[in-house]
Coordinates of C-alpha atoms in Angstrom, one line a residue:
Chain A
X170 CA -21.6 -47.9 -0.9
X171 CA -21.1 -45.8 -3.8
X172 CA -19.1 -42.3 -4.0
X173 CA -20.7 -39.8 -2.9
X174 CA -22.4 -37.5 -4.9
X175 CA -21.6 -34.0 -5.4
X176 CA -23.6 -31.6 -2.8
X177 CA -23.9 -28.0 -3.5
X178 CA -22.2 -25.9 -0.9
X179 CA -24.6 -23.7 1.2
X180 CA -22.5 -20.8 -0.4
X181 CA -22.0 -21.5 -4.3
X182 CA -18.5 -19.8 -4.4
X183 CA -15.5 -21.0 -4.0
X184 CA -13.3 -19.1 -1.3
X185 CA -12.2 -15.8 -2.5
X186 CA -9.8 -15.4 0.6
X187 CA -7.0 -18.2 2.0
X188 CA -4.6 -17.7 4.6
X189 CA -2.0 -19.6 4.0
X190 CA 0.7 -20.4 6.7
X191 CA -0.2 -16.9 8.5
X192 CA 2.9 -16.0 10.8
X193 CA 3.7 -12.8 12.9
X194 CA 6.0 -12.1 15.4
X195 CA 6.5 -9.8 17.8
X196 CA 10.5 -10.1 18.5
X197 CA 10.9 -13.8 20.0
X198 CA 7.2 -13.4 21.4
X199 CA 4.4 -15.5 19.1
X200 CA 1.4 -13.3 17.4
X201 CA -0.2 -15.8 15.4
X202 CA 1.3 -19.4 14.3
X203 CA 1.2 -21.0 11.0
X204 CA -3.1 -20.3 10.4
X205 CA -4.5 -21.3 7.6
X206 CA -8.2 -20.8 6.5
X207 CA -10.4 -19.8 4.3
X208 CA -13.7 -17.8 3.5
X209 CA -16.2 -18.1 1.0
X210 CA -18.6 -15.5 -0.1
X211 CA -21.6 -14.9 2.2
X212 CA -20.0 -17.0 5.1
X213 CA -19.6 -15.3 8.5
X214 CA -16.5 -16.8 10.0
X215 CA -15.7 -16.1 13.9
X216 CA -11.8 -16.2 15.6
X217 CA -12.3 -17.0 19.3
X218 CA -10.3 -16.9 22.0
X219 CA -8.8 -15.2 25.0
X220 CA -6.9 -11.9 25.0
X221 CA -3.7 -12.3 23.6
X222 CA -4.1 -15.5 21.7
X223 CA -3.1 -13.7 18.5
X224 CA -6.6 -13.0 16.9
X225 CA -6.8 -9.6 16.9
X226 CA -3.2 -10.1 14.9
X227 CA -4.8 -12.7 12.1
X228 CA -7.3 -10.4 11.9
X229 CA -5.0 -7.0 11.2
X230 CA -3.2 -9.0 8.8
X231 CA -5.9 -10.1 6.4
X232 CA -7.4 -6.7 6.6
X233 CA -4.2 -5.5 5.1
X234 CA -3.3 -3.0 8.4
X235 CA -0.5 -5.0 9.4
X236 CA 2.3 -7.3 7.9
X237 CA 2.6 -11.0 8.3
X238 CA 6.4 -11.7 9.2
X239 CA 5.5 -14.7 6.9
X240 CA 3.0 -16.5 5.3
X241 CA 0.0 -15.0 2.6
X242 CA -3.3 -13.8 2.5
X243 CA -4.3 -14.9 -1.0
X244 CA -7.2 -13.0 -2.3
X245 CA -9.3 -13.8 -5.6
X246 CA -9.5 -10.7 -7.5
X247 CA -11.0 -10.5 -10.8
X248 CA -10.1 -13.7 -12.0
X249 CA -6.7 -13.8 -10.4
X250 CA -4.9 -14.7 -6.7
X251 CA -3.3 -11.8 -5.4
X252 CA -0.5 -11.7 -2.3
X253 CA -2.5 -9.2 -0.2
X254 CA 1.1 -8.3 1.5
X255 CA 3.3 -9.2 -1.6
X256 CA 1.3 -6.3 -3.7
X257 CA 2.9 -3.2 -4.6
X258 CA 2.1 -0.4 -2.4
X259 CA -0.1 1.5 -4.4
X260 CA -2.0 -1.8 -5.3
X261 CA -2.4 -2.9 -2.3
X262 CA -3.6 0.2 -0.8
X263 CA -6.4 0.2 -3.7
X264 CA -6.9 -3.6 -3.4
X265 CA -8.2 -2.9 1.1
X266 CA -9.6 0.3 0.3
X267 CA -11.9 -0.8 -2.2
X268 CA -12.6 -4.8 -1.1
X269 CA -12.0 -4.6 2.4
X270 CA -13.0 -3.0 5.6
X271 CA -12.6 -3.1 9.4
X272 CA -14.4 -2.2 12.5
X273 CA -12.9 -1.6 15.4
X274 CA -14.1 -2.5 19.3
X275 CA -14.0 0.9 20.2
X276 CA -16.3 3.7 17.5
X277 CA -13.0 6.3 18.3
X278 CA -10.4 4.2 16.3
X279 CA -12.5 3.6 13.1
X280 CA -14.7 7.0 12.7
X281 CA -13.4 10.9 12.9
X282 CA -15.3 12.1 15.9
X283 CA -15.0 15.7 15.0
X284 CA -16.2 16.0 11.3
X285 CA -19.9 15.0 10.5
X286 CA -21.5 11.4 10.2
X287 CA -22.2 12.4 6.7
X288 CA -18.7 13.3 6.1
X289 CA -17.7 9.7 8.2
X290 CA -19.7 7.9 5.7
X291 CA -18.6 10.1 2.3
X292 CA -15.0 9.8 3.2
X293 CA -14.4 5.8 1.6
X294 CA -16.8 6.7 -1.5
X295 CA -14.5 10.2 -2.1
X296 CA -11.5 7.7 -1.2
X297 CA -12.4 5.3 -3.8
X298 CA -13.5 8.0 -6.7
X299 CA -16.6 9.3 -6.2
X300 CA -16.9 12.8 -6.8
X301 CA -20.9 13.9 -6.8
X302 CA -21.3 15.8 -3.5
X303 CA -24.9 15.4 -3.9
X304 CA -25.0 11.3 -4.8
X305 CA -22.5 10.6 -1.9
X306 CA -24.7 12.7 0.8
X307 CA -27.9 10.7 -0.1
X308 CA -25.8 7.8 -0.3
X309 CA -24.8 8.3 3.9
X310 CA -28.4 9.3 4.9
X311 CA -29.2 5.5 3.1
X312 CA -27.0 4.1 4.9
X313 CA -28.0 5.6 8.3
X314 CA -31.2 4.4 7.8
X315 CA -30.1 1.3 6.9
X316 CA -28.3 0.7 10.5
X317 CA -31.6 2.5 12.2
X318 CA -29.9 6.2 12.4
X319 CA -31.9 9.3 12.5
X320 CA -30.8 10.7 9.1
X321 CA -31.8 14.2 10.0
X322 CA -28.0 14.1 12.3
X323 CA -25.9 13.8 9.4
X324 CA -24.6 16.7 10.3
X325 CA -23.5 15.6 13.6
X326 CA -20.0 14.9 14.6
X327 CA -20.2 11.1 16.0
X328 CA -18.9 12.8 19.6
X329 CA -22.2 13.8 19.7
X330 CA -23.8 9.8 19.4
X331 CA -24.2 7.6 22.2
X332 CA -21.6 4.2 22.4
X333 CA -24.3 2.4 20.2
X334 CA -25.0 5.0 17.6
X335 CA -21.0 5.6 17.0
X336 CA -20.7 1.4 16.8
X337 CA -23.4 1.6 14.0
X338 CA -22.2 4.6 12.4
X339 CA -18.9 2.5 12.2
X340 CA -20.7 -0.5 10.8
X341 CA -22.2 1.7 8.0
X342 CA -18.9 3.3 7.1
X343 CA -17.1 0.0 6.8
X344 CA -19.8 -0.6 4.5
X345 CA -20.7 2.5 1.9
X346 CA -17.7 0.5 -0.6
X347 CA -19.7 -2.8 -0.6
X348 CA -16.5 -4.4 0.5
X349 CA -16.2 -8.3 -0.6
X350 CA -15.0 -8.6 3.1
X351 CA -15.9 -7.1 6.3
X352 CA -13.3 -7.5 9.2
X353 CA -15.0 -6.8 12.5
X354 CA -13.0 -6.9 16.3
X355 CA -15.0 -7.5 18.7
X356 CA -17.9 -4.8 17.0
X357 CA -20.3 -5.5 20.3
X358 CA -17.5 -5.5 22.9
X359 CA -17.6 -1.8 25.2
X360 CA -21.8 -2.0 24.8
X361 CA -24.5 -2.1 27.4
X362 CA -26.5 -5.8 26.8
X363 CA -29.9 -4.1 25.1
X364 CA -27.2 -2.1 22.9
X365 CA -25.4 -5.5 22.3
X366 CA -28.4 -7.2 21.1
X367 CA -30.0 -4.4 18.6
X368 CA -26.6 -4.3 17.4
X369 CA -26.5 -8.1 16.8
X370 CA -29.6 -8.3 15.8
X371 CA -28.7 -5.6 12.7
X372 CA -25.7 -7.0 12.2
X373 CA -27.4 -10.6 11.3
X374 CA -29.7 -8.8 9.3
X375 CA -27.1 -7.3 7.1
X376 CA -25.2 -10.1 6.7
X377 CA -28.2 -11.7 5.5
X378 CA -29.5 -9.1 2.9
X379 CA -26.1 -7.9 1.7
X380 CA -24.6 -11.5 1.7
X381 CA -21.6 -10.5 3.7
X382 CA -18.6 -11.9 4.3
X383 CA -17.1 -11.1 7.8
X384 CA -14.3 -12.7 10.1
X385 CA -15.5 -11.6 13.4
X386 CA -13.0 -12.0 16.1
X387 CA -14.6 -11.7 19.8
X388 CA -14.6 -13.2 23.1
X389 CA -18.1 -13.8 23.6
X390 CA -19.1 -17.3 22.4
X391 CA -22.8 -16.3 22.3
X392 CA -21.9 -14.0 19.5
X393 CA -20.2 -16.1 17.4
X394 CA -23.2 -18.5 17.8
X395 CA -25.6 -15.8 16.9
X396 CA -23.4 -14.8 13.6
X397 CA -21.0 -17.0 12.6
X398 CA -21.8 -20.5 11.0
X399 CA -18.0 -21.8 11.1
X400 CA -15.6 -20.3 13.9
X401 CA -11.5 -21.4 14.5
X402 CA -10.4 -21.1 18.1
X403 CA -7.0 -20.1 18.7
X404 CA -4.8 -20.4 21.4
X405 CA -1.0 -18.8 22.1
X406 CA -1.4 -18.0 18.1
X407 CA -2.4 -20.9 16.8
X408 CA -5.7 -22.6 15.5
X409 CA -6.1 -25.3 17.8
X410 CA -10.0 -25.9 16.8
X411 CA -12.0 -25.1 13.7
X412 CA -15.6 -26.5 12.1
X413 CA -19.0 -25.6 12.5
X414 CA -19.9 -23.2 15.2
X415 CA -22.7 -25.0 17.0
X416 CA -20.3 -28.5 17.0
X417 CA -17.3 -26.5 18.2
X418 CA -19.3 -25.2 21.0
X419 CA -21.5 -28.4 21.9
X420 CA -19.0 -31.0 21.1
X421 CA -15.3 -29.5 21.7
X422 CA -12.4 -31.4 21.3
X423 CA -9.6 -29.7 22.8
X424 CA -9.0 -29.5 26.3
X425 CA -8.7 -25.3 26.3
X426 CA -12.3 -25.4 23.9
X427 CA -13.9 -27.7 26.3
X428 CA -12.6 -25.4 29.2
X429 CA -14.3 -22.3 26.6
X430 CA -17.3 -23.6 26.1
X431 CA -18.0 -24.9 29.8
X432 CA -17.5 -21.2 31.0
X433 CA -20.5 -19.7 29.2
X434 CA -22.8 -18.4 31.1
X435 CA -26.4 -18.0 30.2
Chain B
X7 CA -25.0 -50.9 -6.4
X8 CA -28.2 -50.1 -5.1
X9 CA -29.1 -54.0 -5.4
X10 CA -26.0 -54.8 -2.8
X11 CA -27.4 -51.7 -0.9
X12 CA -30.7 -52.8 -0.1
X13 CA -29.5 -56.4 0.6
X14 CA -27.5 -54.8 3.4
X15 CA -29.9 -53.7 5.3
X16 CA -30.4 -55.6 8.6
X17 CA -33.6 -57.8 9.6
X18 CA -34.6 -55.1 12.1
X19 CA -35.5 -52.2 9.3
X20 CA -38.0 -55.2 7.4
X21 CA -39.7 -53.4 5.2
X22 CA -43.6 -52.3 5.7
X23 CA -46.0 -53.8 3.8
X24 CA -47.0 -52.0 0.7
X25 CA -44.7 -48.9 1.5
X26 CA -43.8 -46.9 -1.7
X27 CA -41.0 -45.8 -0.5
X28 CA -39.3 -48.7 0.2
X29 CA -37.6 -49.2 -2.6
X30 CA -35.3 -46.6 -2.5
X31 CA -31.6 -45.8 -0.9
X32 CA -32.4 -45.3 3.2
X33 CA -32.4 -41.3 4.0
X34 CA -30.2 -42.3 7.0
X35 CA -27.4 -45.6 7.1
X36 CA -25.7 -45.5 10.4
X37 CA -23.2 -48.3 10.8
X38 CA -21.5 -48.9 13.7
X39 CA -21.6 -46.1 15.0
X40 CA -19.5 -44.9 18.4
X41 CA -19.1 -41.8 19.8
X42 CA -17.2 -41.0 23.4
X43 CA -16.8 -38.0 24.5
X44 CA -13.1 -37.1 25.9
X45 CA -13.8 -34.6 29.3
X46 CA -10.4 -33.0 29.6
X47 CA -11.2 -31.1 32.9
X48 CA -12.0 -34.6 34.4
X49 CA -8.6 -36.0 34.2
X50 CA -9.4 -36.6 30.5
X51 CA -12.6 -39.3 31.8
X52 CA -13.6 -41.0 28.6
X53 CA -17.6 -40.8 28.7
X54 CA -19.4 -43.8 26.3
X55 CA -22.0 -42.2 24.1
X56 CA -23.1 -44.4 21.9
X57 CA -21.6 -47.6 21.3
X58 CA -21.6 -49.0 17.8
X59 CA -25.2 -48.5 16.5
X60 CA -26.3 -49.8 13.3
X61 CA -29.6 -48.4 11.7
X62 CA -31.3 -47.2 8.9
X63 CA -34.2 -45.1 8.2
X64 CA -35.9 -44.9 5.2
X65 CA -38.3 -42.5 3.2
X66 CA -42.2 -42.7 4.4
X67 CA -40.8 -43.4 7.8
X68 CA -41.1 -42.4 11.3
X69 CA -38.7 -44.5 13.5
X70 CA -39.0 -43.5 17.3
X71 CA -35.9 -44.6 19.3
X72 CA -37.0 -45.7 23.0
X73 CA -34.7 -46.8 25.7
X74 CA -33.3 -45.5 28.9
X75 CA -32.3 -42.2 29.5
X76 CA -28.4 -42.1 29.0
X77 CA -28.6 -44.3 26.4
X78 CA -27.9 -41.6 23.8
X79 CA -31.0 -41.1 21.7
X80 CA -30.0 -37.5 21.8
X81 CA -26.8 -38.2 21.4
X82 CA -27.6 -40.0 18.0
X83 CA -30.5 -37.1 16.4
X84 CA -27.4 -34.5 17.1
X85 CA -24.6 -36.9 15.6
X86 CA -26.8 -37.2 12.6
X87 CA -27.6 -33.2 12.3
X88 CA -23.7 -32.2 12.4
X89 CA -24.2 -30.7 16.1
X90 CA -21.8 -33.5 17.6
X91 CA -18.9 -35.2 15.3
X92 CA -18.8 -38.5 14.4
X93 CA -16.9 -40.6 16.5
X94 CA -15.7 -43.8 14.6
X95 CA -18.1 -45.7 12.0
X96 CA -20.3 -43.9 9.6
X97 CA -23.5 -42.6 9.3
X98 CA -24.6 -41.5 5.9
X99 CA -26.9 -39.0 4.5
X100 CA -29.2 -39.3 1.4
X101 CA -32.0 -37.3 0.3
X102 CA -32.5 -37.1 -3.5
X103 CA -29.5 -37.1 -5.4
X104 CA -27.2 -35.3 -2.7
X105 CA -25.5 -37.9 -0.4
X106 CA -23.1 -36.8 2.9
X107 CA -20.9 -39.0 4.7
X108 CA -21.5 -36.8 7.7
X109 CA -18.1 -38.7 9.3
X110 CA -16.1 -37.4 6.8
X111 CA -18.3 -33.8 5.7
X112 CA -16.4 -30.4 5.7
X113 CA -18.0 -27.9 7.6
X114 CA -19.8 -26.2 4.8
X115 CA -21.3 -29.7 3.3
X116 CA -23.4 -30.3 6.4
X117 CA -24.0 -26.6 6.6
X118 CA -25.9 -27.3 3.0
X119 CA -27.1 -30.4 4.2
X120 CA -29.3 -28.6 6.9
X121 CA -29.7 -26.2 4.7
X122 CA -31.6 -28.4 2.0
X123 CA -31.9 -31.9 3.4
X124 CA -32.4 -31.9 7.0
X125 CA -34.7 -30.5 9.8
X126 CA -33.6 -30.8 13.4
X127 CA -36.0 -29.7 16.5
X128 CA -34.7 -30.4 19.6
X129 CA -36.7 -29.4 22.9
X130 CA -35.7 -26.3 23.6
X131 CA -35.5 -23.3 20.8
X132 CA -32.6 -21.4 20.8
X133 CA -34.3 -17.9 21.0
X134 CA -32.4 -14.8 19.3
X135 CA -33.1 -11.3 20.3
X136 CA -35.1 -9.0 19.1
X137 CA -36.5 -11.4 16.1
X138 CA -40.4 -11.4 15.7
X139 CA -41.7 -15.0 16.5
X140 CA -43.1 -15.3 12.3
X141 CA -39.6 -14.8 11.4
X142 CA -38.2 -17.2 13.0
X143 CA -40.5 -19.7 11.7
X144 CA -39.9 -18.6 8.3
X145 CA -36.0 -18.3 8.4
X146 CA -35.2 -22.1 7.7
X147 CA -37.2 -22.3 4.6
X148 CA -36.3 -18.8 3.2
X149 CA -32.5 -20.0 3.5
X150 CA -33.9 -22.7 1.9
X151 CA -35.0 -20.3 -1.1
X152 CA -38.7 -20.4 -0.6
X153 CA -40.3 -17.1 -1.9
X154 CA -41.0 -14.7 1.2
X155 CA -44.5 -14.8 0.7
X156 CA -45.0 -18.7 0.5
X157 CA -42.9 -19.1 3.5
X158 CA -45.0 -16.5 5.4
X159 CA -48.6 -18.6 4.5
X160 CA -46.8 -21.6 5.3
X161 CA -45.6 -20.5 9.0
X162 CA -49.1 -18.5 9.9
X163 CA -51.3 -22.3 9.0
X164 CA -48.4 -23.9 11.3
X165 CA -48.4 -21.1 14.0
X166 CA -52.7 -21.3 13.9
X167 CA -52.3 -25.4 13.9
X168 CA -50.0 -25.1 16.4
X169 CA -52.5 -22.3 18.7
X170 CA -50.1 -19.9 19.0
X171 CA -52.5 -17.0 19.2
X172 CA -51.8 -14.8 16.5
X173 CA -51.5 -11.3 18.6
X174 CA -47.8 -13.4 19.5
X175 CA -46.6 -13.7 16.1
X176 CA -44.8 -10.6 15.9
X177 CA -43.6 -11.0 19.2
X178 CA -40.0 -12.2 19.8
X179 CA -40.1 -16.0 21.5
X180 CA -38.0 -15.2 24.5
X181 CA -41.1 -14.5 26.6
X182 CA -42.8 -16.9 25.7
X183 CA -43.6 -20.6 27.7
X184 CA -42.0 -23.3 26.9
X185 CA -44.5 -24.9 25.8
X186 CA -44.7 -22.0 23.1
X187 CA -41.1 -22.0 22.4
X188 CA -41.0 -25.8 21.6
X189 CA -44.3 -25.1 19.0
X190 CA -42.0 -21.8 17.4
X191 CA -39.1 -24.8 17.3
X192 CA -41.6 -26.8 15.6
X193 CA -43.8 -24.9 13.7
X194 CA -39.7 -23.7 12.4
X195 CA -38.9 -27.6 11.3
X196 CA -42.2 -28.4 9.7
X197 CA -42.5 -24.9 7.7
X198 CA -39.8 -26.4 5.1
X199 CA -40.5 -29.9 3.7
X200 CA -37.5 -31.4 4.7
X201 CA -36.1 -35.2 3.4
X202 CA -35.2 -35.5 6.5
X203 CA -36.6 -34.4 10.3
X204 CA -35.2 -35.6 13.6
X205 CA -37.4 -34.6 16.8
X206 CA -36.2 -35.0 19.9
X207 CA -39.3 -35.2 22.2
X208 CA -41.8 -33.4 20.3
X209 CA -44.5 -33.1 22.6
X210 CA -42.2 -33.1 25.5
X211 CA -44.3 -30.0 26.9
X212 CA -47.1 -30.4 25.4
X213 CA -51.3 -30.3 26.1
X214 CA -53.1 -33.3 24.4
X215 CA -54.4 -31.0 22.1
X216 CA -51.3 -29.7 20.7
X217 CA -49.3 -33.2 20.9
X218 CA -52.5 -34.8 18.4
X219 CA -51.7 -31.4 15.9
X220 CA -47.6 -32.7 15.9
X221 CA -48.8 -36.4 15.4
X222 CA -51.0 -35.2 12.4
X223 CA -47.6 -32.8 11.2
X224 CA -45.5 -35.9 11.5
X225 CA -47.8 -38.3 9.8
X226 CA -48.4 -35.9 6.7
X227 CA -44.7 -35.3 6.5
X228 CA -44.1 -39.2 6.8
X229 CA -47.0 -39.5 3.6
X230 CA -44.7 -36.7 1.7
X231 CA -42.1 -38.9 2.3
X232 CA -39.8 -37.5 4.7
X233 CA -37.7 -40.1 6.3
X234 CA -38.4 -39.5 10.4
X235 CA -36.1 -40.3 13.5
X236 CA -38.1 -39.2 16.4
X237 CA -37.4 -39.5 19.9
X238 CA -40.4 -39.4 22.4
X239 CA -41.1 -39.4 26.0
X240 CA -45.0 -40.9 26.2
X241 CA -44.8 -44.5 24.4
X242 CA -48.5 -43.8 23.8
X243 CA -48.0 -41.0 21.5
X244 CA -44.8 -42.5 19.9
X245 CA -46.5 -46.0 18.7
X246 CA -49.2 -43.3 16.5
X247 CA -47.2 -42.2 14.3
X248 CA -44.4 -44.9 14.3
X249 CA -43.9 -47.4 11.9
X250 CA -41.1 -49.3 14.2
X251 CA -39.1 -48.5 17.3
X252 CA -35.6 -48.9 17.6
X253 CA -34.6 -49.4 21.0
X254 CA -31.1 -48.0 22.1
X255 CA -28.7 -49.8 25.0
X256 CA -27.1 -47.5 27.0
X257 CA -23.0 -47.8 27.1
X258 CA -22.9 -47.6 30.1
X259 CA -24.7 -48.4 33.7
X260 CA -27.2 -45.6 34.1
X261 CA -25.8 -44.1 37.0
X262 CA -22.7 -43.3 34.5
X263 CA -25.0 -42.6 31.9
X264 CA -26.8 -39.6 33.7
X265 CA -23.8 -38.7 34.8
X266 CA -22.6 -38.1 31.3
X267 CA -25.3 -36.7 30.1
X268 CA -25.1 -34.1 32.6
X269 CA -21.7 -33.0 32.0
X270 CA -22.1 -33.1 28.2
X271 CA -25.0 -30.6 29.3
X272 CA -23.1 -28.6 31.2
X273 CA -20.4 -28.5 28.4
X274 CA -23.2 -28.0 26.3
X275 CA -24.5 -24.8 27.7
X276 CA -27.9 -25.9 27.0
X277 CA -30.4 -27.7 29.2
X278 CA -30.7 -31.4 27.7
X279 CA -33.5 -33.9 28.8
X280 CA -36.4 -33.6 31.1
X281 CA -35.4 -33.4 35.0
X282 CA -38.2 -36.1 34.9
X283 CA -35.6 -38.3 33.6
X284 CA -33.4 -38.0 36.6
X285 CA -32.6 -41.3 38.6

C-alpha cells in the first residue's frame, strides 16, 4: 500500500486551544488529572461524566475562571501561543473577556437578574470598548432575536423570564463578543424536556451559522450526541475515553463508558 | 504501486466484464479484519464480531453482503463508517485522491471522511427535535458545501421519488412511520453524491413500490460510480442491483451470535436488526 494521502480536516484550522497536562487540586482530593486535549475552530467538543469527576473543573480552568495547580491552557492568539494562566493579569483578563465565554447550568450565575436584558447583553460589548449607547442597544435586540426572544422586553430584568428565556438570554450574552470559544456547563440541565429541546435545537443552529467552538460539559449523553462531534469522558479527574461521539457511545471501551452508555434511556 | 495493488486483490472481487471502473484503486480494502467486542459488565465476556474478513469494493459497484444474522454485516457497514473502531487488521478508505486508514484515523479525519467521501444509512434515522423533515435531508450535503438552493431541489426530487407527500416536508420526522423515517434516512444519503454508500437494509420497511425507487437510486449511484456495500434482507431485491455477493460467516454459533448482537444493541442504545431475525 502506499502512504496515505493527505485528507483535509472537516475543520480547516489547526487547534487554536491545547490543554496540556491540565492538573487541579483540591488539598489531597483530585479535581482533574493530567488532561490533555484540543479544539479546533468550529468543532463542538463534549466532557462527560458523572458529578464530581472533575469536568466542571477542566472546564473553569480553560475558561480562565479558575487556576490549574499545574499544567497549561495554550491558546493561539494572533499568531502566537499564549499560557492562558501564565499571562499577566491585566492580559489575561482582556485575553477571556474578549475570546472567551461561559454559560452557566443555572441563568442566576451568568446574567444580573435585576438590571435589563438589554443592559445583560450591553454589559460584555461596554466591557470590551464599545461606547455607542445606541449601536450596543440594537446590537442586544439582534441578538434576542437571534435566540427567539421578544425584543420588545429588553427592558425587562431577566427575573421577570421564565427558566428557558433566562437560559437563552444567557446564551446570547456569552455571545454579543463573538468569542473564539464558548464554554457551556451543562446549558440544558434545570429545563423542562420541550424547553430542553428548543434550546438544543437553537443551540445546533448557532453552532452551525456562527461556526462555534464550544466545550460542553453535561451529563446527558443524548446531548452531547445532538452537539458534539468528538466528546472525552472522564472519570475521578481523568480522561479515561476520548474520539468521535457516535463511536464513544456505540462502541465504548472502558468498562465505566460501557456502564455510561448502557444507562441511556430512550 | 497501483500495479502491485490491483494484483492483490483476491479471486472473489473478479472483475466485471467491461466495467469502467475497474481499473482503478478499490473505494474500500478490508484485510483481515477482526473486531471483538470486550463487555466489561459481563465479567469482561469477549463477544466475536467479525473475524478476519478480507474484501474489497470497488467504484461502479454494489456488493450486498448476505449471511446469517450474527454474522456481522452490521457490524462491518459501521466498522467501515467510523461508528465502531477497528479492531485488529485494516480496512482502507479511497475516494479520489483522499485515502483513510480508518484503523489508524484521528477523530477528525473520519469526521471529513463522512463529511466528503462516505454516506451511511442504517435502518433507523436518528430523528432530532424540532428539525423540519427537508432539512434533514439537506444537512449532509450542505456540510458537504452544496449551495442551499441545489441541496433543497435535490432533497424535494428525492422526497417526491421517495412519496413522501409533500404537506410532510416541513414536518419534523419524529412522527413519522418507520417506513417514512427510513425514506428521510435515505432520501438524506442519496441527496449528496457520495464515493462511497453503505446501506444497511434499505428496504427493510418498505412497500414494493418504494423498494423499486431505492433499487433505481442505488443503480444510478452505482452508474455515477459510487462504490456500494449494501446489506439486504429480501435476496430478490439484493441480486437487482448487485454485481456480486459476499457472504459473511458468523464467528460464532448463532445462538452466541444473537446473543451478541443483542447486547452490543443494548450497549448501543439503538434498536439493531429486524425482530424477524430472531432465532
Amino acid at each position: 500500500m502506499s502512504e496515505p494521502l493527505a485528507l483535509p480536516l472537516a475543520h480547516d484550522d489547526a487547534p487554536f486551544l491545547r490543554v496540556h497536562q491540565l492538573s487541579v487540586w483540591y488539598g489531597r482530593q483530585v479535581g482533574c488529572d493530567s488532561v490533555c486535549l484540543d479544539l479546533s475552530p468550529g468543532e463542538v467538543l463534549a466532557i462527560v461524566g458523572e458529578s464530581g469527576s472533575g469536568k466542571s473543573t477542566l472546564l473553569r480552568c480553560i475558561a480562565g475562571l479558575q487556576r490549574p495547580t499545574s499544567g497549561n491552557v495554550w491558546f493561539h492568539h494572533e499568531g502566537v501561543e499564549l499560557d492562558l494562566h501564565a499571562l499577566p493579569e491585566p492580559a489575561r483578563v482582556r485575553l477571556v473577556r474578549s475570546h472567551l465565554s461561559f454559560v452557566a447550568q443555572n441563568p442566576r450565575d451568568g446574567l444580573r437578574m435585576r438590571i435589563s436584558a438589554g443592559g445583560n447583553l450591553g454589559e460584555p460589548l461596554l466591557a470590551n470598548g464599545a461606547r455607542h449607547y445606541g449601536q450596543v442597544r440594537s446590537a442586544a435586540m439582534r441578538w434576542m432575536e437571534r435566540v427567539e426572544l421578544d425584543p420588545l422586553r429588553i427592558d425587562e430584568p431577566p427575573m421577570h423570564y421564565s427558566g428557558g428565556m433566562q437560559q437563552r438570554l444567557q446564551i446570547a450574552r456569552s455571545l454579543v463578543n463573538q468569542p473564539r470559544l464558548v464554554c457551556m456547563d451543562e446549558p440544558t440541565g434545570g429545563l423542562d424536556v420541550s424547553v430542553q429541546a428548543k434550546l438544543l435545537d437553537l443551540l445546533r443552529r448557532l453552532v452551525d451559522d456562527l461556526q462555534l467552538s464550544v466545550i460542553l460539559v453535561t451529563h446527558d449523553l443524548g446531548v452531547a450526541r445532538l452537539l458534539a462531534e468528538r466528546m472525552i469522558v472522564m472519570q475521578q479527574g481523568r480522561v479515561i475515553e476520548a474520539g468521535l461521539t457516535d463511536q464513544v457511545l456505540d462502541d465504548p471501551r472502558h468498562p465505566y463508558t460501557q456502564l455510561l452508555a448502557s444507562s441511556i434511556l430512550s | 504501486m497501483n500495479v502491485n495493488t490491483q494484483s492483490n486483490i483476491p479471486m472473489a472481487s473478479a472483475p466485471l466484464a467491461a466495467d469502467p471502473h475497474r481499473s482503478s484503486l478499490p473505494a474500500i480494502a478490508v484485510r483481515q479484519l477482526r473486531k471483538d467486542f470486550t463487555l466489561h459488565g459481563q465479567g469482561g465476556a469477549r463477544l466475536p464480531g467479525l473475524n478476519g474478513i478480507d474484501l474489497d469494493v470497488f467504484p461502479g459497484e454494489c456488493v450486498v453482503l448476505t449471511g446469517p444474522s450474527g454474522s456481522g454485516k452490521s457490524t462491518l457497514l459501521r466498522i467501515l463508517y467510523g461508528n465502531y473502531s477497528v479492531g485488529t487488521g485494516s480496512a482502507d478508505i479511497t475516494a479520489g485522491a483522499l485515502r483513510l486508514r480508518l484503523h489508524e484515523a484521528t477523530p477528525r479525519q473520519v469526521l471529513a471522511a463522512r463529511r466528503f467521501c462516505i454516506g451511511y444509512a442504517s435502518q433507523f434515522l436518528r430523528v432530532i427535535p424540532r428539525v423540519p423533515a427537508i432539512e434533514v435531508v439537506t444537512e449532509p450535503a450542505r456540510r458537504a458545501g452544496v449551495p442551499r438552493q441545489q441541496a433543497q431541489e435535490r432533497a424535494e426530487s428525492l422526497l417526491r421519488r421517495l412519496s413522501i407527500p409533500e404537506r410532510l416536508w416541513l414536518v419534523p420526522p419524529a412522527t413519522f412511520s418507520g417506513g417514512e423515517q427510513q425514506r428521510v434516512n435515505l432520501a438524506r444519503v442519496f441527496c449528496f453524491p457520495y464515493p462511497i454508500l453503505l446501506l444497511d437494509e434499505p428496504t427493510a420497511s418498505l412497500d414494493a413500490a418504494n423498494s423499486e425507487e431505492v433499487l433505481s437510486l442505488i443503480a444510478e449511484a452505482r452508474a455515477a460510480g459510487a462504490a456500494i456495500l449494501a446489506v439486504f434482507h429480501d435476496h430478490d431485491l439484493a441480486g437487482r442491483v448487485a454485481s456480486r455477493f459476499v457472504t459473511l460467516q458468523h464467528a460464532v454459533s448463532l445462538q452466541h451470535a444473537v446473543t451478541l448482537q443483542h447486547v452490543v444493541s443494548l450497549q448501543a442504545d439503538r434498536p439493531k436488526g429486524p425482530s424477524s431475525d430472531a432465532p
